[in-house]
Amino acid sequence: MINKIANLSADLRKEGLPVSIRSTQSAMEIYQNLGDEDRNLLKTALMAVYVKDRYDIPKFNKIFEEIFKKEKEEE
């Protein structure tokens, strides 16, 4: 769990999104509370934390999908 959020934050930062320690902590709390059973809810909640500019939404979507792949796809 920690690795997924850390990777998400790092990858978003590499793509130019302004990711702070505070936003990473908020994302951790969200992930702990929601889990990843409802990916759409998790994605929406994390997007609210990380995305400050609508032009960054495609970057967020791409990175989120890479990190939070469905388990069946990983097998």
PDB file of N, CA and C in Angstrom:
ATOM      1  N   MET A   1       0.829  -1.189   0.000  1.00  0.00           N
ATOM      2  CA  MET A   1       0.000   0.000   0.000  1.00  0.00           C
ATOM      3  C   MET A   1       0.871   1.250   0.000  1.00  0.00           C
ATOM      4  N   ILE A   2       1.818   1.331   0.895  1.00  0.00           N
ATOM      5  CA  ILE A   2       2.686   2.504   0.972  1.00  0.00           C
ATOM      6  C   ILE A   2       3.447   2.673  -0.337  1.00  0.00           C
ATOM      7  N   ASN A   3       3.890   1.560  -0.911  1.00  0.00           N
ATOM      8  CA  ASN A   3       4.649   1.633  -2.155  1.00  0.00           C
ATOM      9  C   ASN A   3       3.832   2.210  -3.291  1.00  0.00           C
ATOM     10  N   LYS A   4       2.559   1.834  -3.375  1.00  0.00           N
ATOM     11  CA  LYS A   4       1.727   2.343  -4.461  1.00  0.00           C
ATOM     12  C   LYS A   4       1.573   3.857  -4.379  1.00  0.00           C
ATOM     13  N   ILE A   5       1.313   4.371  -3.190  1.00  0.00           N
ATOM     14  CA  ILE A   5       1.138   5.821  -3.031  1.00  0.00           C
ATOM     15  C   ILE A   5       2.467   6.541  -3.229  1.00  0.00           C
ATOM     16  N   ALA A   6       3.548   5.970  -2.711  1.00  0.00           N
ATOM     17  CA  ALA A   6       4.868   6.584  -2.902  1.00  0.00           C
ATOM     18  C   ALA A   6       5.224   6.628  -4.389  1.00  0.00           C
ATOM     19  N   ASN A   7       4.948   5.545  -5.100  1.00  0.00           N
ATOM     20  CA  ASN A   7       5.214   5.506  -6.534  1.00  0.00           C
ATOM     21  C   ASN A   7       4.332   6.475  -7.295  1.00  0.00           C
ATOM     22  N   LEU A   8       3.066   6.550  -6.909  1.00  0.00           N
ATOM     23  CA  LEU A   8       2.147   7.490  -7.544  1.00  0.00           C
ATOM     24  C   LEU A   8       2.646   8.917  -7.365  1.00  0.00           C
ATOM     25  N   SER A   9       3.006   9.278  -6.155  1.00  0.00           N
ATOM     26  CA  SER A   9       3.511  10.626  -5.883  1.00  0.00           C
ATOM     27  C   SER A   9       4.780  10.915  -6.678  1.00  0.00           C
ATOM     28  N   ALA A  10       5.707   9.970  -6.672  1.00  0.00           N
ATOM     29  CA  ALA A  10       6.980  10.170  -7.379  1.00  0.00           C
ATOM     30  C   ALA A  10       6.762  10.311  -8.883  1.00  0.00           C
ATOM     31  N   ASP A  11       5.925   9.461  -9.444  1.00  0.00           N
ATOM     32  CA  ASP A  11       5.686   9.508 -10.887  1.00  0.00           C
ATOM     33  C   ASP A  11       4.949  10.784 -11.290  1.00  0.00           C
ATOM     34  N   LEU A  12       4.001  11.211 -10.469  1.00  0.00           N
ATOM     35  CA  LEU A  12       3.297  12.461 -10.763  1.00  0.00           C
ATOM     36  C   LEU A  12       4.254  13.648 -10.693  1.00  0.00           C
ATOM     37  N   ARG A  13       5.134  13.616  -9.718  1.00  0.00           N
ATOM     38  CA  ARG A  13       6.135  14.684  -9.584  1.00  0.00           C
ATOM     39  C   ARG A  13       7.044  14.725 -10.813  1.00  0.00           C
ATOM     40  N   LYS A  14       7.446  13.547 -11.304  1.00  0.00           N
ATOM     41  CA  LYS A  14       8.278  13.473 -12.503  1.00  0.00           C
ATOM     42  C   LYS A  14       7.571  14.067 -13.719  1.00  0.00           C
ATOM     43  N   GLU A  15       6.239  13.951 -13.734  1.00  0.00           N
ATOM     44  CA  GLU A  15       5.456  14.483 -14.852  1.00  0.00           C
ATOM     45  C   GLU A  15       5.145  15.973 -14.688  1.00  0.00           C
ATOM     46  N   GLY A  16       5.627  16.567 -13.592  1.00  0.00           N
ATOM     47  CA  GLY A  16       5.479  18.003 -13.417  1.00  0.00           C
ATOM     48  C   GLY A  16       4.342  18.444 -12.523  1.00  0.00           C
ATOM     49  N   LEU A  17       3.618  17.509 -11.909  1.00  0.00           N
ATOM     50  CA  LEU A  17       2.566  17.908 -10.986  1.00  0.00           C
ATOM     51  C   LEU A  17       3.190  18.340  -9.662  1.00  0.00           C
ATOM     52  N   PRO A  18       2.619  19.349  -9.018  1.00  0.00           N
ATOM     53  CA  PRO A  18       3.172  19.836  -7.750  1.00  0.00           C
ATOM     54  C   PRO A  18       2.772  18.944  -6.574  1.00  0.00           C
ATOM     55  N   VAL A  19       3.501  17.870  -6.386  1.00  0.00           N
ATOM     56  CA  VAL A  19       3.187  16.897  -5.336  1.00  0.00           C
ATOM     57  C   VAL A  19       4.010  17.211  -4.097  1.00  0.00           C
ATOM     58  N   SER A  20       3.325  17.499  -3.004  1.00  0.00           N
ATOM     59  CA  SER A  20       3.999  17.825  -1.746  1.00  0.00           C
ATOM     60  C   SER A  20       3.955  16.627  -0.798  1.00  0.00           C
ATOM     61  N   ILE A  21       4.697  16.754   0.268  1.00  0.00           N
ATOM     62  CA  ILE A  21       4.650  15.720   1.313  1.00  0.00           C
ATOM     63  C   ILE A  21       3.246  15.657   1.905  1.00  0.00           C
ATOM     64  N   ARG A  22       2.636  16.804   2.086  1.00  0.00           N
ATOM     65  CA  ARG A  22       1.281  16.855   2.649  1.00  0.00           C
ATOM     66  C   ARG A  22       0.280  16.142   1.744  1.00  0.00           C
ATOM     67  N   SER A  23       0.392  16.328   0.427  1.00  0.00           N
ATOM     68  CA  SER A  23      -0.547  15.648  -0.468  1.00  0.00           C
ATOM     69  C   SER A  23      -0.302  14.138  -0.458  1.00  0.00           C
ATOM     70  N   THR A  24       0.948  13.729  -0.319  1.00  0.00           N
ATOM     71  CA  THR A  24       1.249  12.304  -0.226  1.00  0.00           C
ATOM     72  C   THR A  24       0.675  11.720   1.062  1.00  0.00           C
ATOM     73  N   GLN A  25       0.774  12.445   2.158  1.00  0.00           N
ATOM     74  CA  GLN A  25       0.188  11.988   3.420  1.00  0.00           C
ATOM     75  C   GLN A  25      -1.333  11.890   3.312  1.00  0.00           C
ATOM     76  N   SER A  26      -1.944  12.871   2.679  1.00  0.00           N
ATOM     77  CA  SER A  26      -3.396  12.839   2.483  1.00  0.00           C
ATOM     78  C   SER A  26      -3.794  11.644   1.631  1.00  0.00           C
ATOM     79  N   ALA A  27      -3.017  11.379   0.592  1.00  0.00           N
ATOM     80  CA  ALA A  27      -3.297  10.234  -0.274  1.00  0.00           C
ATOM     81  C   ALA A  27      -3.182   8.927   0.496  1.00  0.00           C
ATOM     82  N   MET A  28      -2.209   8.835   1.385  1.00  0.00           N
ATOM     83  CA  MET A  28      -2.057   7.631   2.217  1.00  0.00           C
ATOM     84  C   MET A  28      -3.292   7.418   3.087  1.00  0.00           C
ATOM     85  N   GLU A  29      -3.772   8.481   3.705  1.00  0.00           N
ATOM     86  CA  GLU A  29      -4.973   8.383   4.545  1.00  0.00           C
ATOM     87  C   GLU A  29      -6.183   7.940   3.730  1.00  0.00           C
ATOM     88  N   ILE A  30      -6.318   8.503   2.546  1.00  0.00           N
ATOM     89  CA  ILE A  30      -7.430   8.121   1.668  1.00  0.00           C
ATOM     90  C   ILE A  30      -7.338   6.646   1.316  1.00  0.00           C
ATOM     91  N   TYR A  31      -6.155   6.208   0.935  1.00  0.00           N
ATOM     92  CA  TYR A  31      -5.977   4.807   0.540  1.00  0.00           C
ATOM     93  C   TYR A  31      -6.228   3.865   1.713  1.00  0.00           C
ATOM     94  N   GLN A  32      -5.796   4.244   2.899  1.00  0.00           N
ATOM     95  CA  GLN A  32      -6.044   3.421   4.086  1.00  0.00           C
ATOM     96  C   GLN A  32      -7.535   3.316   4.373  1.00  0.00           C
ATOM     97  N   ASN A  33      -8.264   4.404   4.177  1.00  0.00           N
ATOM     98  CA  ASN A  33      -9.698   4.407   4.465  1.00  0.00           C
ATOM     99  C   ASN A  33     -10.536   3.744   3.375  1.00  0.00           C
ATOM    100  N   LEU A  34     -10.164   3.930   2.124  1.00  0.00           N
ATOM    101  CA  LEU A  34     -10.973   3.419   1.025  1.00  0.00           C
ATOM    102  C   LEU A  34     -10.522   2.065   0.503  1.00  0.00           C
ATOM    103  N   GLY A  35      -9.227   1.784   0.586  1.00  0.00           N
ATOM    104  CA  GLY A  35      -8.714   0.570  -0.035  1.00  0.00           C
ATOM    105  C   GLY A  35      -8.776   0.707  -1.543  1.00  0.00           C
ATOM    106  N   ASP A  36      -8.645  -0.419  -2.236  1.00  0.00           N
ATOM    107  CA  ASP A  36      -8.698  -0.332  -3.694  1.00  0.00           C
ATOM    108  C   ASP A  36      -9.772  -1.228  -4.305  1.00  0.00           C
ATOM    109  N   GLU A  37     -10.775  -1.569  -3.515  1.00  0.00           N
ATOM    110  CA  GLU A  37     -11.886  -2.371  -4.040  1.00  0.00           C
ATOM    111  C   GLU A  37     -12.704  -1.577  -5.056  1.00  0.00           C
ATOM    112  N   ASP A  38     -12.999  -0.323  -4.738  1.00  0.00           N
ATOM    113  CA  ASP A  38     -13.736   0.552  -5.655  1.00  0.00           C
ATOM    114  C   ASP A  38     -12.723   1.499  -6.292  1.00  0.00           C
ATOM    115  N   ARG A  39     -12.163   1.068  -7.414  1.00  0.00           N
ATOM    116  CA  ARG A  39     -11.097   1.837  -8.058  1.00  0.00           C
ATOM    117  C   ARG A  39     -11.562   3.223  -8.494  1.00  0.00           C
ATOM    118  N   ASN A  40     -12.805   3.330  -8.945  1.00  0.00           N
ATOM    119  CA  ASN A  40     -13.298   4.632  -9.393  1.00  0.00           C
ATOM    120  C   ASN A  40     -13.379   5.627  -8.246  1.00  0.00           C
ATOM    121  N   LEU A  41     -13.843   5.169  -7.094  1.00  0.00           N
ATOM    122  CA  LEU A  41     -13.914   6.039  -5.925  1.00  0.00           C
ATOM    123  C   LEU A  41     -12.508   6.445  -5.476  1.00  0.00           C
ATOM    124  N   LEU A  42     -11.597   5.487  -5.437  1.00  0.00           N
ATOM    125  CA  LEU A  42     -10.216   5.774  -5.051  1.00  0.00           C
ATOM    126  C   LEU A  42      -9.586   6.757  -6.032  1.00  0.00           C
ATOM    127  N   LYS A  43      -9.793   6.527  -7.315  1.00  0.00           N
ATOM    128  CA  LYS A  43      -9.223   7.406  -8.337  1.00  0.00           C
ATOM    129  C   LYS A  43      -9.742   8.829  -8.197  1.00  0.00           C
ATOM    130  N   THR A  44     -11.035   8.974  -7.980  1.00  0.00           N
ATOM    131  CA  THR A  44     -11.631  10.303  -7.821  1.00  0.00           C
ATOM    132  C   THR A  44     -11.091  11.008  -6.581  1.00  0.00           C
ATOM    133  N   ALA A  45     -10.982  10.271  -5.482  1.00  0.00           N
ATOM    134  CA  ALA A  45     -10.484  10.860  -4.244  1.00  0.00           C
ATOM    135  C   ALA A  45      -9.025  11.279  -4.373  1.00  0.00           C
ATOM    136  N   LEU A  46      -8.206  10.436  -4.977  1.00  0.00           N
ATOM    137  CA  LEU A  46      -6.795  10.770  -5.143  1.00  0.00           C
ATOM    138  C   LEU A  46      -6.614  11.907  -6.151  1.00  0.00           C
ATOM    139  N   MET A  47      -7.457  11.952  -7.155  1.00  0.00           N
ATOM    140  CA  MET A  47      -7.389  13.037  -8.123  1.00  0.00           C
ATOM    141  C   MET A  47      -7.658  14.376  -7.437  1.00  0.00           C
ATOM    142  N   ALA A  48      -8.587  14.378  -6.496  1.00  0.00           N
ATOM    143  CA  ALA A  48      -8.903  15.604  -5.764  1.00  0.00           C
ATOM    144  C   ALA A  48      -7.699  16.100  -4.956  1.00  0.00           C
ATOM    145  N   VAL A  49      -6.861  15.187  -4.518  1.00  0.00           N
ATOM    146  CA  VAL A  49      -5.675  15.552  -3.746  1.00  0.00           C
ATOM    147  C   VAL A  49      -4.543  16.039  -4.649  1.00  0.00           C
ATOM    148  N   TYR A  50      -4.317  15.331  -5.736  1.00  0.00           N
ATOM    149  CA  TYR A  50      -3.128  15.582  -6.543  1.00  0.00           C
ATOM    150  C   TYR A  50      -3.302  16.600  -7.670  1.00  0.00           C
ATOM    151  N   VAL A  51      -4.457  16.639  -8.301  1.00  0.00           N
ATOM    152  CA  VAL A  51      -4.624  17.444  -9.511  1.00  0.00           C
ATOM    153  C   VAL A  51      -5.083  18.855  -9.154  1.00  0.00           C
ATOM    154  N   LYS A  52      -4.260  19.812  -9.523  1.00  0.00           N
ATOM    155  CA  LYS A  52      -4.568  21.219  -9.248  1.00  0.00           C
ATOM    156  C   LYS A  52      -4.972  21.960 -10.516  1.00  0.00           C
ATOM    157  N   ASP A  53      -4.692  21.363 -11.666  1.00  0.00           N
ATOM    158  CA  ASP A  53      -4.954  21.996 -12.953  1.00  0.00           C
ATOM    159  C   ASP A  53      -5.599  20.960 -13.873  1.00  0.00           C
ATOM    160  N   ARG A  54      -6.661  21.325 -14.515  1.00  0.00           N
ATOM    161  CA  ARG A  54      -7.389  20.352 -15.347  1.00  0.00           C
ATOM    162  C   ARG A  54      -6.518  19.747 -16.444  1.00  0.00           C
ATOM    163  N   TYR A  55      -5.494  20.447 -16.854  1.00  0.00           N
ATOM    164  CA  TYR A  55      -4.603  19.929 -17.898  1.00  0.00           C
ATOM    165  C   TYR A  55      -3.747  18.770 -17.395  1.00  0.00           C
ATOM    166  N   ASP A  56      -3.690  18.585 -16.092  1.00  0.00           N
ATOM    167  CA  ASP A  56      -2.922  17.483 -15.517  1.00  0.00           C
ATOM    168  C   ASP A  56      -3.750  16.204 -15.355  1.00  0.00           C
ATOM    169  N   ILE A  57      -5.039  16.279 -15.632  1.00  0.00           N
ATOM    170  CA  ILE A  57      -5.907  15.107 -15.474  1.00  0.00           C
ATOM    171  C   ILE A  57      -5.447  13.933 -16.338  1.00  0.00           C
ATOM    172  N   PRO A  58      -5.120  14.135 -17.616  1.00  0.00           N
ATOM    173  CA  PRO A  58      -4.650  12.976 -18.411  1.00  0.00           C
ATOM    174  C   PRO A  58      -3.376  12.337 -17.854  1.00  0.00           C
ATOM    175  N   LYS A  59      -2.470  13.155 -17.353  1.00  0.00           N
ATOM    176  CA  LYS A  59      -1.242  12.614 -16.747  1.00  0.00           C
ATOM    177  C   LYS A  59      -1.588  11.779 -15.519  1.00  0.00           C
ATOM    178  N   PHE A  60      -2.471  12.324 -14.674  1.00  0.00           N
ATOM    179  CA  PHE A  60      -2.880  11.593 -13.472  1.00  0.00           C
ATOM    180  C   PHE A  60      -3.532  10.267 -13.862  1.00  0.00           C
ATOM    181  N   ASN A  61      -4.474  10.302 -14.803  1.00  0.00           N
ATOM    182  CA  ASN A  61      -5.183   9.086 -15.208  1.00  0.00           C
ATOM    183  C   ASN A  61      -4.221   8.011 -15.692  1.00  0.00           C
ATOM    184  N   LYS A  62      -3.267   8.393 -16.517  1.00  0.00           N
ATOM    185  CA  LYS A  62      -2.302   7.432 -17.062  1.00  0.00           C
ATOM    186  C   LYS A  62      -1.472   6.797 -15.949  1.00  0.00           C
ATOM    187  N   ILE A  63      -0.946   7.614 -15.064  1.00  0.00           N
ATOM    188  CA  ILE A  63      -0.092   7.102 -13.995  1.00  0.00           C
ATOM    189  C   ILE A  63      -0.900   6.276 -12.997  1.00  0.00           C
ATOM    190  N   PHE A  64      -2.112   6.735 -12.661  1.00  0.00           N
ATOM    191  CA  PHE A  64      -2.964   5.972 -11.750  1.00  0.00           C
ATOM    192  C   PHE A  64      -3.225   4.583 -12.315  1.00  0.00           C
ATOM    193  N   GLU A  65      -3.573   4.508 -13.586  1.00  0.00           N
ATOM    194  CA  GLU A  65      -3.875   3.207 -14.203  1.00  0.00           C
ATOM    195  C   GLU A  65      -2.659   2.299 -14.219  1.00  0.00           C
ATOM    196  N   GLU A  66      -1.479   2.848 -14.410  1.00  0.00           N
ATOM    197  CA  GLU A  66      -0.265   2.034 -14.396  1.00  0.00           C
ATOM    198  C   GLU A  66       0.005   1.448 -13.011  1.00  0.00           C
ATOM    199  N   ILE A  67      -0.212   2.247 -11.983  1.00  0.00           N
ATOM    200  CA  ILE A  67       0.115   1.820 -10.624  1.00  0.00           C
ATOM    201  C   ILE A  67      -0.971   0.944 -10.010  1.00  0.00           C
ATOM    202  N   PHE A  68      -2.226   1.270 -10.287  1.00  0.00           N
ATOM    203  CA  PHE A  68      -3.338   0.531  -9.694  1.00  0.00           C
ATOM    204  C   PHE A  68      -3.987  -0.402 -10.714  1.00  0.00           C
ATOM    205  N   LYS A  69      -3.159  -1.204 -11.369  1.00  0.00           N
ATOM    206  CA  LYS A  69      -3.666  -2.190 -12.324  1.00  0.00           C
ATOM    207  C   LYS A  69      -4.539  -3.185 -11.586  1.00  0.00           C
ATOM    208  N   LYS A  70      -5.504  -3.711 -12.293  1.00  0.00           N
ATOM    209  CA  LYS A  70      -6.327  -4.763 -11.702  1.00  0.00           C
ATOM    210  C   LYS A  70      -5.460  -5.992 -11.487  1.00  0.00           C
ATOM    211  N   GLU A  71      -5.726  -6.693 -10.415  1.00  0.00           N
ATOM    212  CA  GLU A  71      -4.908  -7.860 -10.048  1.00  0.00           C
ATOM    213  C   GLU A  71      -4.882  -8.900 -11.166  1.00  0.00           C
ATOM    214  N   LYS A  72      -5.973  -9.071 -11.882  1.00  0.00           N
ATOM    215  CA  LYS A  72      -6.023 -10.069 -12.948  1.00  0.00           C
ATOM    216  C   LYS A  72      -5.036  -9.737 -14.059  1.00  0.00           C
ATOM    217  N   GLU A  73      -4.829  -8.438 -14.301  1.00  0.00           N
ATOM    218  CA  GLU A  73      -3.905  -8.034 -15.343  1.00  0.00           C
ATOM    219  C   GLU A  73      -2.461  -8.322 -14.955  1.00  0.00           C
ATOM    220  N   GLU A  74      -2.185  -8.358 -13.659  1.00  0.00           N
ATOM    221  CA  GLU A  74      -0.820  -8.577 -13.179  1.00  0.00           C
ATOM    222  C   GLU A  74      -0.441 -10.048 -13.202  1.00  0.00           C
ATOM    223  N   GLU A  75      -1.427 -10.939 -13.258  1.00  0.00           N
ATOM    224  CA  GLU A  75      -1.143 -12.382 -13.221  1.00  0.00           C
ATOM    225  C   GLU A  75      -0.718 -12.905 -14.567  1.00  0.00           C
TER     226      GLU A  75
END
